PDB file of C-alpha atoms and ligand atoms in Angstrom:
ATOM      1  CA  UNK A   1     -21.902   6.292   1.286  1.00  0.00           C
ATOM      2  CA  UNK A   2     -18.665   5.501  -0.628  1.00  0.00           C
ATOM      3  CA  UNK A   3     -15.586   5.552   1.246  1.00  0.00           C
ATOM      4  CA  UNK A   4     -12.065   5.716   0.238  1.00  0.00           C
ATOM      5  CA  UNK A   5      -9.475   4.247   2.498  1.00  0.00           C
ATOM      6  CA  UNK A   6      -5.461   4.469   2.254  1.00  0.00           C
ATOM      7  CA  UNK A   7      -3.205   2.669   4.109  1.00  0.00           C
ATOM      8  CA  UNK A   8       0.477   2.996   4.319  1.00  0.00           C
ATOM      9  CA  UNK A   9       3.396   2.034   6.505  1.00  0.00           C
ATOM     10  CA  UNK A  10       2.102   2.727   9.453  1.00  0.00           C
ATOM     11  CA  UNK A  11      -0.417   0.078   9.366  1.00  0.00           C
ATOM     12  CA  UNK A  12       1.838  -2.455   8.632  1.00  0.00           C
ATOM     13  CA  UNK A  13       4.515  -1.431  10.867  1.00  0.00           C
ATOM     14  CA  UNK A  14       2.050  -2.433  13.901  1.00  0.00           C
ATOM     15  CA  UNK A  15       2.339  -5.919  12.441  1.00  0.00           C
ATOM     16  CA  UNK A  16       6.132  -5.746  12.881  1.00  0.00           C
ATOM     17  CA  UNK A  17       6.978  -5.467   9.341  1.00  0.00           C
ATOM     18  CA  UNK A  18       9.452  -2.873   9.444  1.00  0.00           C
ATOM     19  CA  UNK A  19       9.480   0.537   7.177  1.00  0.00           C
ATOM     20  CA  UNK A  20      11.679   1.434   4.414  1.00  0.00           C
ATOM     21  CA  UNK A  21      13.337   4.070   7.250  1.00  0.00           C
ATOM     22  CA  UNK A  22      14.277   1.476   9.926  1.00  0.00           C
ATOM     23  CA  UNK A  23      17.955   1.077  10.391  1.00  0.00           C
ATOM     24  CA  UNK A  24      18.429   4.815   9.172  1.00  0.00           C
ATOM     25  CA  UNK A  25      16.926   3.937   5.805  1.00  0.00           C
ATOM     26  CA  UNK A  26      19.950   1.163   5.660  1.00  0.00           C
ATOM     27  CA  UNK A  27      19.720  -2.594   4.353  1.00  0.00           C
ATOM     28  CA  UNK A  28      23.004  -4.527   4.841  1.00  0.00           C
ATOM     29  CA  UNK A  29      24.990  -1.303   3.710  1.00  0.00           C
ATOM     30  CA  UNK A  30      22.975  -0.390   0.822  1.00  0.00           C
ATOM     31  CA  UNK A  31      21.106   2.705   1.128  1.00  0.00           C
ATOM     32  CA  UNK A  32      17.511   2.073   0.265  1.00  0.00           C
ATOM     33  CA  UNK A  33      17.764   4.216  -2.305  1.00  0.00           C
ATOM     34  CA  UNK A  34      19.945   1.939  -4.309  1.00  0.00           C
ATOM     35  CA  UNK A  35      18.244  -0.749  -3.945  1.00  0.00           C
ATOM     36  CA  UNK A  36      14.698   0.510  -4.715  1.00  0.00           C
ATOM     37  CA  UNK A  37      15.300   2.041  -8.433  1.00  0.00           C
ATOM     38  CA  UNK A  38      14.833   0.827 -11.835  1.00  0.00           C
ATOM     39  CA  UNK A  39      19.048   2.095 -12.117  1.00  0.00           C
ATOM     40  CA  UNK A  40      19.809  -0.447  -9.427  1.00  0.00           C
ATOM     41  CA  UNK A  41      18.214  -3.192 -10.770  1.00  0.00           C
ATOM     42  CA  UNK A  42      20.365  -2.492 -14.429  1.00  0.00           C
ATOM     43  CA  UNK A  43      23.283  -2.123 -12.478  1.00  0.00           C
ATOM     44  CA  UNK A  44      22.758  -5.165  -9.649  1.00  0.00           C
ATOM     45  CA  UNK A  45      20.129  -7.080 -10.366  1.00  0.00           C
ATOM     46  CA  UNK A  46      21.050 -10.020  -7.635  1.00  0.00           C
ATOM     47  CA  UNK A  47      21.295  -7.366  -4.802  1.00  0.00           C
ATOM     48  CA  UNK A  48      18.293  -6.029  -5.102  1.00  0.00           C
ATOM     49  CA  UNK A  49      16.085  -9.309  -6.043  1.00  0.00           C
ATOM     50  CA  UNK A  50      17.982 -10.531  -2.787  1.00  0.00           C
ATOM     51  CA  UNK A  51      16.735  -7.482  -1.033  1.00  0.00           C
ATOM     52  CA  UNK A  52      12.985  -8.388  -1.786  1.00  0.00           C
ATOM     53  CA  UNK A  53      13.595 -11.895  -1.390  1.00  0.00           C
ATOM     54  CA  UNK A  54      14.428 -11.419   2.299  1.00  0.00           C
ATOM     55  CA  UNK A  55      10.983  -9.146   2.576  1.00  0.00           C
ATOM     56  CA  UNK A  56       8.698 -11.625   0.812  1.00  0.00           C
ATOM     57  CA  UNK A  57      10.020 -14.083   2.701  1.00  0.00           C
ATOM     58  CA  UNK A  58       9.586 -12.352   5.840  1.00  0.00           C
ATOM     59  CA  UNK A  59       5.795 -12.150   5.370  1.00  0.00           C
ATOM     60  CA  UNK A  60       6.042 -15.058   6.846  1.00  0.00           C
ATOM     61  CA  UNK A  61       6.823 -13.996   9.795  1.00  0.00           C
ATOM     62  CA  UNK A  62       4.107 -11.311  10.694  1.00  0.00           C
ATOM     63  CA  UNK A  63       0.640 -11.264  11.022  1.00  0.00           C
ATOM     64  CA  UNK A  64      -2.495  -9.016  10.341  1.00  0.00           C
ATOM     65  CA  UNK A  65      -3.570  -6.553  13.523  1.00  0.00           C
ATOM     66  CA  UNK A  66      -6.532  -5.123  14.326  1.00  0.00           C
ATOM     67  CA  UNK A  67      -7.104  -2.702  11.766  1.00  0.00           C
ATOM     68  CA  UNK A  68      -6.586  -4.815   8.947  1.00  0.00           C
ATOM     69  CA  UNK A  69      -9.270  -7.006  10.164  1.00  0.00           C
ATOM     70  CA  UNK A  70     -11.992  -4.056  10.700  1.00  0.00           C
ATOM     71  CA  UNK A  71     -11.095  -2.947   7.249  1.00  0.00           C
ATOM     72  CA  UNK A  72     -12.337  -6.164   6.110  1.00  0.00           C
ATOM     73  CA  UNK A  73     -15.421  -6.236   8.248  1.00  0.00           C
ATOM     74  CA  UNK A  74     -15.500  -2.327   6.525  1.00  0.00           C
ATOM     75  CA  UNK A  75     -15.685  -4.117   3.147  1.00  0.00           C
ATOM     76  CA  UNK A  76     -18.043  -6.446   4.112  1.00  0.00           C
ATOM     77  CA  UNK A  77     -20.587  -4.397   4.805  1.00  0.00           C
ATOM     78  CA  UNK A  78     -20.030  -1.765   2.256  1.00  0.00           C
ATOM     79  CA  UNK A  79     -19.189  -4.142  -0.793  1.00  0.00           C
ATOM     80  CA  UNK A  80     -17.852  -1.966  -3.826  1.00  0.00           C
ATOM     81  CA  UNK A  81     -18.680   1.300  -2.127  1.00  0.00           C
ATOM     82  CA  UNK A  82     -15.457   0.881  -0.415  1.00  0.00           C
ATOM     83  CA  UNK A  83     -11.854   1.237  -2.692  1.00  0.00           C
ATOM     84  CA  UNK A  84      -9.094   0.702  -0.273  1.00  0.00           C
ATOM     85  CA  UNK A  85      -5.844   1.890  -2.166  1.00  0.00           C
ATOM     86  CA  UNK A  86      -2.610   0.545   0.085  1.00  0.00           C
ATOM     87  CA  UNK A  87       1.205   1.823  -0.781  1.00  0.00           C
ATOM     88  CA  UNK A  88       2.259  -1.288   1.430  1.00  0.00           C
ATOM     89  CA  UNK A  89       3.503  -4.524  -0.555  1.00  0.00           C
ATOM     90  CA  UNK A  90       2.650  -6.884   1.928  1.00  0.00           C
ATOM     91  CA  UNK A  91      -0.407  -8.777   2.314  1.00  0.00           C
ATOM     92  CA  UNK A  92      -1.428  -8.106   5.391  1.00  0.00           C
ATOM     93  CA  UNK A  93      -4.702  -6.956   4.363  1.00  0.00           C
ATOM     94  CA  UNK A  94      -5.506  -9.898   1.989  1.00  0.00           C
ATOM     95  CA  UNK A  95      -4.690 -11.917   5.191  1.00  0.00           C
ATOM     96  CA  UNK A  96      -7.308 -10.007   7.308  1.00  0.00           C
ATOM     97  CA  UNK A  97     -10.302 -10.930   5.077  1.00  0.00           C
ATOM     98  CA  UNK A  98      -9.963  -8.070   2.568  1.00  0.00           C
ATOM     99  CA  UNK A  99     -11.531  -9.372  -1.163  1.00  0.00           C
ATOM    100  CA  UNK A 100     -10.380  -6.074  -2.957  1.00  0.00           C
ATOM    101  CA  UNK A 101      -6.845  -4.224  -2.508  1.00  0.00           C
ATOM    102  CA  UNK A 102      -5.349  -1.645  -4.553  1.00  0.00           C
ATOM    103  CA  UNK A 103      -1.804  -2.049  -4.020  1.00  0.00           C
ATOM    104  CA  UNK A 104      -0.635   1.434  -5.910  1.00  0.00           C
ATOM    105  CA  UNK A 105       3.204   0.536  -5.373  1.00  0.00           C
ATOM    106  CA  UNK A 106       2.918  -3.234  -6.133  1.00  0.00           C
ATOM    107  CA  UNK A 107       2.923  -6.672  -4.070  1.00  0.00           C
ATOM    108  CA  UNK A 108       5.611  -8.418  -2.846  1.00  0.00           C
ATOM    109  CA  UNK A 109       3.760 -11.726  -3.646  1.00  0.00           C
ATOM    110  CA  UNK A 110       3.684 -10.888  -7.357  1.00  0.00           C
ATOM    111  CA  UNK A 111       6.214 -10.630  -9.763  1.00  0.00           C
ATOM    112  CA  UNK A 112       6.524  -8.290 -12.988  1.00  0.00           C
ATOM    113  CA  UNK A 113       8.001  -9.912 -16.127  1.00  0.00           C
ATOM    114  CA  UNK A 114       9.976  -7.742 -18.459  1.00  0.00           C
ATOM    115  CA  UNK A 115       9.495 -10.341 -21.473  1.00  0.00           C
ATOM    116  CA  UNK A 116       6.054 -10.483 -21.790  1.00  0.00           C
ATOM    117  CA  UNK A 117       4.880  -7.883 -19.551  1.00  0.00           C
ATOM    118  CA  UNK A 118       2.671  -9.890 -17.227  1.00  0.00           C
ATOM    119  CA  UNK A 119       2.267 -10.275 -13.296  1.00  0.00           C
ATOM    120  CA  UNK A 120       2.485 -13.432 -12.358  1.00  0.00           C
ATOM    121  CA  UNK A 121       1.400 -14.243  -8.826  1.00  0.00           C
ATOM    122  CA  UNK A 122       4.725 -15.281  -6.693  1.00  0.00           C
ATOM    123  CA  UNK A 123       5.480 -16.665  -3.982  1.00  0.00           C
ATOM    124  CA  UNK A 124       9.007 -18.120  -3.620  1.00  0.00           C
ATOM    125  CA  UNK A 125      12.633 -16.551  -4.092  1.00  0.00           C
ATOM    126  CA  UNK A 126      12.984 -14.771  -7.767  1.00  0.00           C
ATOM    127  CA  UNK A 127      16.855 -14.289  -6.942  1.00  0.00           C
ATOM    128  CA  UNK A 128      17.838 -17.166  -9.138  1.00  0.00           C
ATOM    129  CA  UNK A 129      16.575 -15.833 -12.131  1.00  0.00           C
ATOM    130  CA  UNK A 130      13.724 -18.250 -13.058  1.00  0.00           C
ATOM    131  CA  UNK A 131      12.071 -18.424 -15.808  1.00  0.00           C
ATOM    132  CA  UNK A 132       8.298 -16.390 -16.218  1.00  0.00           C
ATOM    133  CA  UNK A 133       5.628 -19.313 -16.508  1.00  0.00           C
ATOM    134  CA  UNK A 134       4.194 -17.297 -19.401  1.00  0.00           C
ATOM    135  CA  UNK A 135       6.787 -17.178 -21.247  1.00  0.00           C
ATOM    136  CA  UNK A 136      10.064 -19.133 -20.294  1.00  0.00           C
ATOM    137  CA  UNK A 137      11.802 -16.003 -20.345  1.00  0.00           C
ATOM    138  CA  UNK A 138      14.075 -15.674 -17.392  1.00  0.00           C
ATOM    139  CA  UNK A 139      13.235 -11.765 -16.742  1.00  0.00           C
ATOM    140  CA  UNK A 140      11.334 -11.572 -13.817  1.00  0.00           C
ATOM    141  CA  UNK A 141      11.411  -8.555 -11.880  1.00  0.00           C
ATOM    142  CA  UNK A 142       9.808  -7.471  -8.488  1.00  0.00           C
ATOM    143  CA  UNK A 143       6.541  -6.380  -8.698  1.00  0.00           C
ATOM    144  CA  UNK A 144       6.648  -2.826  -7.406  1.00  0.00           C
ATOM    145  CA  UNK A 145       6.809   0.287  -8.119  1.00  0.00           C
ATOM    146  CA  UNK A 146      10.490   1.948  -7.264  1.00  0.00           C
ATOM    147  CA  UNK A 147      11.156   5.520  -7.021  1.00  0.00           C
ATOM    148  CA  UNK A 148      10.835   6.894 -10.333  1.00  0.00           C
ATOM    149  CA  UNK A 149       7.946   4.932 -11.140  1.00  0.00           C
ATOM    150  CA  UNK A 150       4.343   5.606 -12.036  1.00  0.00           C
ATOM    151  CA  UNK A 151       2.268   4.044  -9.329  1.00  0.00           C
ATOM    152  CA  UNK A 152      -0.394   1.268 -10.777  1.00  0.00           C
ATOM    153  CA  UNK A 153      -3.800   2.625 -11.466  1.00  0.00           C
ATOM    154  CA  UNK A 154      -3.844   6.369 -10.559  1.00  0.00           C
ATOM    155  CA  UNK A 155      -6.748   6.779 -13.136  1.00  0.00           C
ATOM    156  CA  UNK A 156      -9.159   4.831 -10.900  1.00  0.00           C
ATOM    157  CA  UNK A 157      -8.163   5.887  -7.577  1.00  0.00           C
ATOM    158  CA  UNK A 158      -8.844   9.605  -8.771  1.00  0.00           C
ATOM    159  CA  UNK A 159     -12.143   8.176 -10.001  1.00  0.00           C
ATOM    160  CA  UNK A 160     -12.956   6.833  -6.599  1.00  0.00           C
ATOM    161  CA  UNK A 161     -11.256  10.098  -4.898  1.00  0.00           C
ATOM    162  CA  UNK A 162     -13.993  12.203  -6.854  1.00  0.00           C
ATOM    163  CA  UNK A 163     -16.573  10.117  -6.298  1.00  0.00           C
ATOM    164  CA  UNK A 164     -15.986   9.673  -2.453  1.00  0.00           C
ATOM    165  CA  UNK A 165     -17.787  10.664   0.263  1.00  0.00           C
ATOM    166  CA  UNK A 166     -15.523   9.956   3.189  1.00  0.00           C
ATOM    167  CA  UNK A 167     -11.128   9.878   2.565  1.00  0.00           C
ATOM    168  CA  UNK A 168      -9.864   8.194   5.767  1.00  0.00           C
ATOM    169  CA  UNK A 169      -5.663   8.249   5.445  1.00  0.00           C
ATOM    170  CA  UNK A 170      -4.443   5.654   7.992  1.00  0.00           C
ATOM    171  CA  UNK A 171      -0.867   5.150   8.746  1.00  0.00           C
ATOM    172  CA  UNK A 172       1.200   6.836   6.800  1.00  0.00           C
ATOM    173  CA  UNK A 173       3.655  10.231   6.761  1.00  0.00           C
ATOM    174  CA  UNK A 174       2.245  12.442   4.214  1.00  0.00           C
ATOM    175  CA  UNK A 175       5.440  12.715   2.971  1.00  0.00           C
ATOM    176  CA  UNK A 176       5.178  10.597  -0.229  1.00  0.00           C
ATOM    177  CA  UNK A 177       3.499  11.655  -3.384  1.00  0.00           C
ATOM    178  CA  UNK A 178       1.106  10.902  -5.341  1.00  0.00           C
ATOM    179  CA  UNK A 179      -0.695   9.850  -1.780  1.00  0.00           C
ATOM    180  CA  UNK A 180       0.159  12.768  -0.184  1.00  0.00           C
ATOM    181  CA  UNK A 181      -2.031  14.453  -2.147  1.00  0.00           C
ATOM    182  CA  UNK A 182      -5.166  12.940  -2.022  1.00  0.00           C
ATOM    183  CA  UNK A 183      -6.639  14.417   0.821  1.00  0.00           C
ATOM    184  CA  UNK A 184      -6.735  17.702  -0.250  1.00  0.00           C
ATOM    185  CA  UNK A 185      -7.589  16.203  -4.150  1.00  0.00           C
ATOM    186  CA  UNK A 186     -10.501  14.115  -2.313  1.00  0.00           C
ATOM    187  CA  UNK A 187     -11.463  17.098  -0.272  1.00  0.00           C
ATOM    188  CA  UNK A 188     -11.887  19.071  -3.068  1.00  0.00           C
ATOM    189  CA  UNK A 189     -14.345  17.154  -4.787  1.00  0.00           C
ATOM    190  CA  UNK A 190     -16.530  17.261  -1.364  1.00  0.00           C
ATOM    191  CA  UNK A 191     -15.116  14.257   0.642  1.00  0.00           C
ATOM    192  CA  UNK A 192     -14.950  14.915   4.456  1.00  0.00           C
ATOM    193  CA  UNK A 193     -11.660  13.747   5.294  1.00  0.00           C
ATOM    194  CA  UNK A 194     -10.163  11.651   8.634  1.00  0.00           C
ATOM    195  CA  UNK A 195      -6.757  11.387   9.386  1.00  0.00           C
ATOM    196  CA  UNK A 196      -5.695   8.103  12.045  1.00  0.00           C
ATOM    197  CA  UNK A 197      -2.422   8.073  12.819  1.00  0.00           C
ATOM    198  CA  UNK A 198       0.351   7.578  15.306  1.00  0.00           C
ATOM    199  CA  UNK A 199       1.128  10.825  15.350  1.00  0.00           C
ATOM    200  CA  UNK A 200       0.211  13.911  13.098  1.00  0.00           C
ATOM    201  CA  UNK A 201       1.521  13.170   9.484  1.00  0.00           C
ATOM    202  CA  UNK A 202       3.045  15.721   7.810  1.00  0.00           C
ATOM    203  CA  UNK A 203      -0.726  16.928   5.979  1.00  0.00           C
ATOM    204  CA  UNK A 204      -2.349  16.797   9.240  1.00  0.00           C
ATOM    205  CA  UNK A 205      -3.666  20.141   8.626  1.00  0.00           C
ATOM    206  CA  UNK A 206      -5.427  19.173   5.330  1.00  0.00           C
ATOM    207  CA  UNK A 207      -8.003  16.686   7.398  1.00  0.00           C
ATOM    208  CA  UNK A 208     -11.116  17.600   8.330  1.00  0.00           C
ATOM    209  CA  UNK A 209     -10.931  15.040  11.920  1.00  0.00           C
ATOM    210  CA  UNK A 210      -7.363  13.933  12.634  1.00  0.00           C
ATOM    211  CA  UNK A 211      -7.486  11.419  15.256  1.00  0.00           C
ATOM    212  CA  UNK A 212      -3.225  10.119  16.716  1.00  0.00           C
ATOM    213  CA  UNK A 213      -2.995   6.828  18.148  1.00  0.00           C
ATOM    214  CA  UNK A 214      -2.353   3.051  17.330  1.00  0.00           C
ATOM    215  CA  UNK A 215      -4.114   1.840  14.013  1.00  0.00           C
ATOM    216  CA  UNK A 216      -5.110  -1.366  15.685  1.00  0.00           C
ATOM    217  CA  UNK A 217      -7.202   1.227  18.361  1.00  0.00           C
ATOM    218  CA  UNK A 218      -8.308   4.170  15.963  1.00  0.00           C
ATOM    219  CA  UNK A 219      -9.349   1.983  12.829  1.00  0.00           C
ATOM    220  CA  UNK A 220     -11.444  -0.726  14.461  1.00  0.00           C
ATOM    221  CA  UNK A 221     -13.643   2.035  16.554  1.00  0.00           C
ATOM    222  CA  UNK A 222     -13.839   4.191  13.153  1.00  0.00           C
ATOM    223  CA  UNK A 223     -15.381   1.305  11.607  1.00  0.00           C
ATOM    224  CA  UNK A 224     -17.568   0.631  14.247  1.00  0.00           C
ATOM    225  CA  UNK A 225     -18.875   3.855  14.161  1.00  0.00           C
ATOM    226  CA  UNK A 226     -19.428   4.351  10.336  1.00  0.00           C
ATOM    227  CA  UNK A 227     -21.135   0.657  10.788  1.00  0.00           C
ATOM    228  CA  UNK A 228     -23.305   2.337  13.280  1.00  0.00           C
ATOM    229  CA  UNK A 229     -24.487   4.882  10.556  1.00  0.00           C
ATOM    230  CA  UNK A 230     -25.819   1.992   7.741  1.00  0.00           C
ATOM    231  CA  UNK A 231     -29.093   1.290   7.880  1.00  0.00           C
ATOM    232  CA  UNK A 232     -30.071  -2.096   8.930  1.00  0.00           C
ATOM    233  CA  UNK A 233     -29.968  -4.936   6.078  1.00  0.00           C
TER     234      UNK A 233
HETATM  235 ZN1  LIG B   1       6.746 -13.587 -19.320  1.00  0.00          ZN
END
């Protein structure tokens, strides 16, 4: 059986890291908007490496749920049968015990660097302009994908979307494309598609099985029960 999972805000948000559309979509005055583009960053670099400063700093402060964790145990048993594709930035699911994440829209412990084209695994500030360790060039950029973007690796997750046998969506809105669309791209190619979410996202109608509730409920008793299905090792 190969399974595709994808995880977005909603997941994350259960782990108190809070959602682009907290504080009415607000961050100290700057619409989110203008802060998430490749325009911003040509026109104020320093406010918007400060604005991902403060959120890759704030990893610090949260910790994996539930349903990161059976997502793990998920991967543990199914090995590379599973592709889990995330649009989050965090980390939460490396922190759960996941070996393998997709981040389509980037990491926030990563950074992109316009000299050499790299990513370069980062951890600290990236406000004060230092330089790449590649290259010396001071050019490093946030690694992730702002609106207007091509998301990272869309060729392989419609590879694993064709090839999938289950599409389980799992926290997020159905509001944001491409991932909006893979249900019905997955479903297409003969997936049977699950939906577990707070509430129903905005493609609710797309899933086969759409199943509301907290992540850190719904994901670890899905797992269970496609664990139930393998045959013993
Ligand atoms: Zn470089």
């Amino acid at each position: 059986m190969r399974v595709v999972v994808l995880t977005g805000a909603g997941i994350s948000a259960e782990s108190g890291v809070p959602t682009f559309r907290d504080a009415d979509g607000l961050w100290e005055g700057h619409r989110v908007e203008d802060v998430a583009t490749p325009e911003a960053y040509e026109a104020q670099p320093s406010v918007v490496q400060a604005f991902y400063d403060a959120r890759r700093a704030a990893l610090a402060t949260v910790e994996p749920n539930p349903a990161h964790v059976a997502l793990a145990r998920l991967e543990a048993a199914l090995g590379d049968r599973l592709f889990l594709v995330t649009q989050n930035i965090d980390d939460l699911h490396e922190r759960g015990g996941s070996r393998h994440v997709h981040h389509m829209h980037g990491e926030l412990r990563s950074a992109l660097c316009r000299g050499c084209d790299q990513h370069v695994p980062w951890t600290g500030d990236l406000g004060d302009f230092p330089p790449c360790p590649g290259c010396g060039v001071a050019e490093l950029r946030p690694d992730v994908v702002w609106f207007g973007e091509v998301p990272y690796g869309m060729d392989q997750i419609q590879v694993a979307l064709q090839r999938a046998d289950v599409f389980v969506s799992i926290g997020t809105s159905g509001a944001v494309y491409p991932a909006a669309g893979f249900v019905q791209f997955a479903g297409r190619y003969g997936a049977r598609t699950i939906e577990l979410n707070l509430q129903p996202s905005e493609g609710t109608e797309y899933f086969d099985d759409a199943r509301h509730g907290p992540a850190g409920v719904l994901v670890p008793a899905w797992v269970d029960e496609v664990l139930a299905t393998l045959e013993p090792a």
